[in-house]
mmCIF file of C-alpha atoms and ligand atoms in Angstrom:
data_model
loop_
_atom_site.group_PDB
_atom_site.id
_atom_site.type_symbol
_atom_site.label_atom_id
_atom_site.label_comp_id
_atom_site.label_asym_id
_atom_site.label_seq_id
_atom_site.Cartn_x
_atom_site.Cartn_y
_atom_site.Cartn_z
ATOM 1 C CA MET A 1 -113.042 -2.149 -7.640
ATOM 2 C CA ARG A 2 -109.433 -1.887 -6.590
ATOM 3 C CA THR A 3 -106.924 -4.463 -7.709
ATOM 4 C CA PHE A 4 -103.674 -5.212 -5.968
ATOM 5 C CA GLN A 5 -100.697 -7.062 -7.339
ATOM 6 C CA GLY A 6 -97.043 -7.256 -6.564
ATOM 7 C CA ASP A 7 -94.736 -5.595 -9.052
ATOM 8 C CA MET A 8 -91.574 -7.289 -10.262
ATOM 9 C CA ILE A 9 -89.086 -4.640 -9.145
ATOM 10 C CA GLY A 10 -86.572 -6.044 -6.716
ATOM 11 C CA SER A 11 -84.360 -3.111 -5.781
ATOM 12 C CA GLY A 12 -84.147 -2.639 -2.023
ATOM 13 C CA LEU A 13 -85.617 -6.069 -1.219
ATOM 14 C CA ARG A 14 -83.681 -8.703 0.705
ATOM 15 C CA PHE A 15 -83.891 -12.412 -0.073
ATOM 16 C CA ALA A 16 -82.720 -15.493 1.768
ATOM 17 C CA ILE A 17 -82.109 -18.490 -0.470
ATOM 18 C CA ILE A 18 -81.900 -21.949 1.078
ATOM 19 C CA GLY A 19 -80.191 -24.556 -1.071
ATOM 20 C CA SER A 20 -79.828 -28.256 -0.296
ATOM 21 C CA ARG A 21 -76.522 -30.088 -0.664
ATOM 22 C CA PHE A 22 -78.427 -33.301 -1.425
ATOM 23 C CA ASN A 23 -78.620 -33.610 -5.243
ATOM 24 C CA GLU A 24 -76.306 -30.603 -5.527
ATOM 25 C CA LEU A 25 -75.923 -31.167 -9.278
ATOM 26 C CA ILE A 26 -79.553 -30.052 -9.535
ATOM 27 C CA THR A 27 -79.808 -27.610 -6.645
ATOM 28 C CA GLY A 28 -76.782 -25.671 -7.926
ATOM 29 C CA LYS A 29 -78.669 -25.028 -11.163
ATOM 30 C CA LEU A 30 -81.793 -23.968 -9.259
ATOM 31 C CA ILE A 31 -79.739 -21.521 -7.197
ATOM 32 C CA GLN A 32 -78.141 -20.129 -10.337
ATOM 33 C CA GLY A 33 -81.596 -19.683 -11.903
ATOM 34 C CA ALA A 34 -82.943 -17.932 -8.819
ATOM 35 C CA THR A 35 -80.017 -15.550 -8.326
ATOM 36 C CA ASP A 36 -79.820 -14.627 -12.033
ATOM 37 C CA THR A 37 -83.546 -13.898 -12.058
ATOM 38 C CA LEU A 38 -83.423 -11.759 -8.934
ATOM 39 C CA ALA A 39 -80.462 -9.810 -10.325
ATOM 40 C CA ARG A 40 -82.290 -9.211 -13.616
ATOM 41 C CA HIS A 41 -85.130 -7.728 -11.590
ATOM 42 C CA GLY A 42 -82.884 -5.267 -9.805
ATOM 43 C CA VAL A 43 -81.972 -7.151 -6.635
ATOM 44 C CA SER A 44 -78.440 -6.386 -5.554
ATOM 45 C CA PHE A 45 -76.178 -9.407 -4.921
ATOM 46 C CA THR A 46 -75.485 -7.948 -1.481
ATOM 47 C CA ASP A 47 -79.217 -8.314 -0.752
ATOM 48 C CA MET A 48 -79.177 -12.077 -1.473
ATOM 49 C CA ASP A 49 -77.930 -14.436 1.213
ATOM 50 C CA LEU A 50 -77.454 -18.137 0.493
ATOM 51 C CA PHE A 51 -77.845 -20.741 3.263
ATOM 52 C CA TRP A 52 -76.896 -24.378 2.656
ATOM 53 C CA ALA A 53 -79.032 -27.080 4.275
ATOM 54 C CA PRO A 54 -78.012 -30.758 4.129
ATOM 55 C CA GLY A 55 -81.264 -31.848 2.467
ATOM 56 C CA ALA A 56 -84.876 -30.875 1.863
ATOM 57 C CA TRP A 57 -85.827 -32.373 5.234
ATOM 58 C CA GLU A 58 -83.714 -29.757 7.053
ATOM 59 C CA GLN A 59 -85.051 -26.800 5.072
ATOM 60 C CA PRO A 60 -88.005 -25.999 7.374
ATOM 61 C CA VAL A 61 -85.870 -25.678 10.510
ATOM 62 C CA VAL A 62 -83.391 -23.476 8.639
ATOM 63 C CA ALA A 63 -86.218 -21.384 7.156
ATOM 64 C CA LYS A 64 -87.709 -20.910 10.604
ATOM 65 C CA GLU A 65 -84.488 -19.477 12.036
ATOM 66 C CA ILE A 66 -84.104 -17.234 9.005
ATOM 67 C CA ALA A 67 -87.688 -16.004 9.380
ATOM 68 C CA LEU A 68 -87.051 -15.246 13.048
ATOM 69 C CA THR A 69 -84.235 -12.836 12.125
ATOM 70 C CA GLY A 70 -86.856 -10.604 10.485
ATOM 71 C CA LYS A 71 -84.194 -9.480 7.996
ATOM 72 C CA TYR A 72 -85.667 -10.781 4.750
ATOM 73 C CA ASP A 73 -88.594 -9.858 2.513
ATOM 74 C CA ALA A 74 -88.859 -13.446 1.279
ATOM 75 C CA ILE A 75 -87.255 -16.860 1.645
ATOM 76 C CA ILE A 76 -86.656 -19.004 -1.444
ATOM 77 C CA CYS A 77 -86.288 -22.725 -0.773
ATOM 78 C CA LEU A 78 -84.515 -24.747 -3.443
ATOM 79 C CA GLY A 79 -84.056 -28.479 -3.362
ATOM 80 C CA ALA A 80 -84.499 -31.687 -5.304
ATOM 81 C CA VAL A 81 -86.246 -34.775 -4.027
ATOM 82 C CA ILE A 82 -85.785 -37.665 -6.427
ATOM 83 C CA ARG A 83 -87.687 -40.936 -6.090
ATOM 84 C CA GLY A 84 -85.572 -43.763 -4.708
ATOM 85 C CA GLU A 85 -85.999 -47.486 -4.183
ATOM 86 C CA THR A 86 -87.931 -46.933 -0.940
ATOM 87 C CA THR A 87 -90.584 -44.479 0.225
ATOM 88 C CA HIS A 88 -88.003 -42.347 2.063
ATOM 89 C CA HIS A 89 -88.273 -39.563 -0.520
ATOM 90 C CA GLU A 90 -92.041 -39.305 0.081
ATOM 91 C CA TYR A 91 -91.533 -38.479 3.751
ATOM 92 C CA VAL A 92 -88.785 -35.989 2.912
ATOM 93 C CA ALA A 93 -90.841 -34.141 0.268
ATOM 94 C CA GLY A 94 -94.077 -34.204 2.257
ATOM 95 C CA GLU A 95 -92.591 -32.893 5.468
ATOM 96 C CA ALA A 96 -90.544 -30.231 3.675
ATOM 97 C CA ALA A 97 -93.677 -28.937 1.923
ATOM 98 C CA LYS A 98 -95.773 -28.941 5.101
ATOM 99 C CA GLY A 99 -93.048 -27.382 7.216
ATOM 100 C CA LEU A 100 -92.284 -24.606 4.752
ATOM 101 C CA ALA A 101 -95.952 -23.716 4.252
ATOM 102 C CA HIS A 102 -96.366 -23.502 8.013
ATOM 103 C CA ILE A 103 -93.356 -21.213 8.450
ATOM 104 C CA GLY A 104 -94.599 -18.737 5.850
ATOM 105 C CA LEU A 105 -97.930 -18.442 7.616
ATOM 106 C CA GLU A 106 -96.554 -18.398 11.134
ATOM 107 C CA HIS A 107 -93.921 -15.745 10.445
ATOM 108 C CA ARG A 108 -95.841 -13.749 7.837
ATOM 109 C CA VAL A 109 -93.049 -13.970 5.277
ATOM 110 C CA PRO A 110 -93.328 -15.354 1.742
ATOM 111 C CA VAL A 111 -91.656 -18.746 1.490
ATOM 112 C CA ALA A 112 -91.273 -19.855 -2.133
ATOM 113 C CA PHE A 113 -91.382 -23.622 -2.635
ATOM 114 C CA GLY A 114 -88.716 -24.414 -5.190
ATOM 115 C CA ILE A 115 -88.181 -28.012 -4.153
ATOM 116 C CA LEU A 116 -88.454 -30.326 -7.140
ATOM 117 C CA THR A 117 -90.186 -33.655 -6.622
ATOM 118 C CA CYS A 118 -89.170 -35.899 -9.496
ATOM 119 C CA ASP A 119 -89.302 -39.528 -10.547
ATOM 120 C CA ASN A 120 -85.738 -39.539 -11.815
ATOM 121 C CA LEU A 121 -82.619 -37.474 -12.480
ATOM 122 C CA GLU A 122 -83.621 -36.802 -16.076
ATOM 123 C CA GLN A 123 -86.837 -35.076 -14.965
ATOM 124 C CA ALA A 124 -84.897 -33.063 -12.416
ATOM 125 C CA LEU A 125 -82.423 -31.923 -15.088
ATOM 126 C CA MET A 126 -85.325 -30.883 -17.341
ATOM 127 C CA ARG A 127 -86.736 -28.682 -14.583
ATOM 128 C CA SER A 128 -83.479 -27.115 -13.536
ATOM 129 C CA GLY A 129 -82.514 -25.271 -16.671
ATOM 130 C CA SER A 130 -83.326 -27.323 -19.745
ATOM 131 C CA LYS A 131 -86.584 -28.249 -21.521
ATOM 132 C CA ALA A 132 -88.975 -27.566 -18.662
ATOM 133 C CA GLY A 133 -87.401 -24.261 -17.632
ATOM 134 C CA ASN A 134 -85.764 -23.529 -14.321
ATOM 135 C CA LYS A 135 -87.956 -23.941 -11.243
ATOM 136 C CA GLY A 136 -85.439 -21.948 -9.199
ATOM 137 C CA ALA A 137 -86.068 -18.950 -11.451
ATOM 138 C CA GLU A 138 -89.835 -19.490 -11.123
ATOM 139 C CA ALA A 139 -89.601 -19.665 -7.351
ATOM 140 C CA ALA A 140 -87.601 -16.416 -7.335
ATOM 141 C CA LEU A 141 -90.264 -14.658 -9.419
ATOM 142 C CA ALA A 142 -93.017 -15.897 -7.105
ATOM 143 C CA ALA A 143 -91.059 -14.700 -4.059
ATOM 144 C CA LEU A 144 -90.462 -11.280 -5.610
ATOM 145 C CA GLU A 145 -94.086 -10.796 -6.624
ATOM 146 C CA THR A 146 -95.433 -11.955 -3.259
ATOM 147 C CA ALA A 147 -92.974 -9.800 -1.293
ATOM 148 C CA ASN A 148 -94.111 -6.743 -3.245
ATOM 149 C CA LEU A 149 -97.790 -7.642 -2.856
ATOM 150 C CA ILE A 150 -97.341 -7.956 0.895
ATOM 151 C CA LYS A 151 -95.683 -4.536 0.953
ATOM 152 C CA GLU A 152 -98.763 -3.133 -0.818
ATOM 153 C CA ILE A 153 -101.048 -4.746 1.736
ATOM 154 C CA HIS A 154 -98.982 -3.384 4.607
ATOM 155 C CA SER A 155 -99.143 0.117 3.158
ATOM 156 C CA LEU A 156 -102.966 -0.221 3.136
ATOM 157 C CA GLU A 157 -102.830 -1.122 6.813
ATOM 158 C CA ALA A 158 -100.529 1.822 7.552
ATOM 159 C CA ASN A 159 -102.750 4.293 5.665
ATOM 160 C CA LYS A 160 -106.002 2.788 7.038
ATOM 161 C CA ASP A 161 -107.715 3.284 3.682
HETATM 162 N N1 INI B 1 -82.927 -35.067 0.595
HETATM 163 C C1 INI B 1 -83.153 -34.345 -0.512
HETATM 164 O O1 INI B 1 -83.001 -33.121 -0.508
HETATM 165 N N2 INI B 1 -83.557 -34.982 -1.652
HETATM 166 C C2 INI B 1 -83.752 -36.336 -1.703
HETATM 167 O O2 INI B 1 -84.113 -36.861 -2.781
HETATM 168 C C3 INI B 1 -83.543 -37.097 -0.541
HETATM 169 N N3 INI B 1 -83.767 -38.520 -0.550
HETATM 170 O O3 INI B 1 -84.396 -39.031 -1.483
HETATM 171 O O4 INI B 1 -83.364 -39.228 0.359
HETATM 172 C C4 INI B 1 -83.096 -36.419 0.629
HETATM 173 N N4 INI B 1 -82.834 -37.097 1.752
HETATM 174 C C5 INI B 1 -82.072 -36.524 2.841
HETATM 175 C C6 INI B 1 -82.923 -35.742 3.824
HETATM 176 O O5 INI B 1 -83.311 -34.496 3.258
HETATM 177 C C7 INI B 1 -82.163 -35.473 5.116
HETATM 178 O O6 INI B 1 -81.058 -34.655 4.856
HETATM 179 C C8 INI B 1 -81.707 -36.768 5.805
HETATM 180 O O7 INI B 1 -82.803 -37.638 5.981
HETATM 181 C C9 INI B 1 -81.093 -36.447 7.200
HETATM 182 O O8 INI B 1 -82.013 -35.794 8.059
#
């Protein structure tokens, strides 16, 4: 049996990071977590490009245009949807998740889902660098691993073995 897995070496890989301005107190911390993690895995800062979207709702359309450039090995989407008084947040989170999943499949590029969906600000703070870790860092690791796994799969295709 052969086993394939993506390694965690980032040198030479290019990443697009999409951050949302909405809840920037949180998304700034997610971006910091993601970029620090990529750097610690050998990704050069010149191989990380940051794109600011207004909110999580706009992330899919931005991700689609980024995917169409064909310049990146993975796209890391970072945002924070926090429950409000109405159901607005549910539409925002649901459509962002659906849209981003679709773009990854359609354009054959890993799209990491680092959009927090939280009941309140306290939960979001916990997940963006305090007690519950940093989901931006986790999304970056998932993007790195998947990008490398896809490279492995493509080399199988190229070698026809
Ligand atoms: N955008 C977010 O990123 N997080 C939220 O919690 C949020 N809520 O709850 O409203 C949010 N709304 C804005 C949305 O993403 C769009 O930018 C807006 O609807 C304009 O299209």
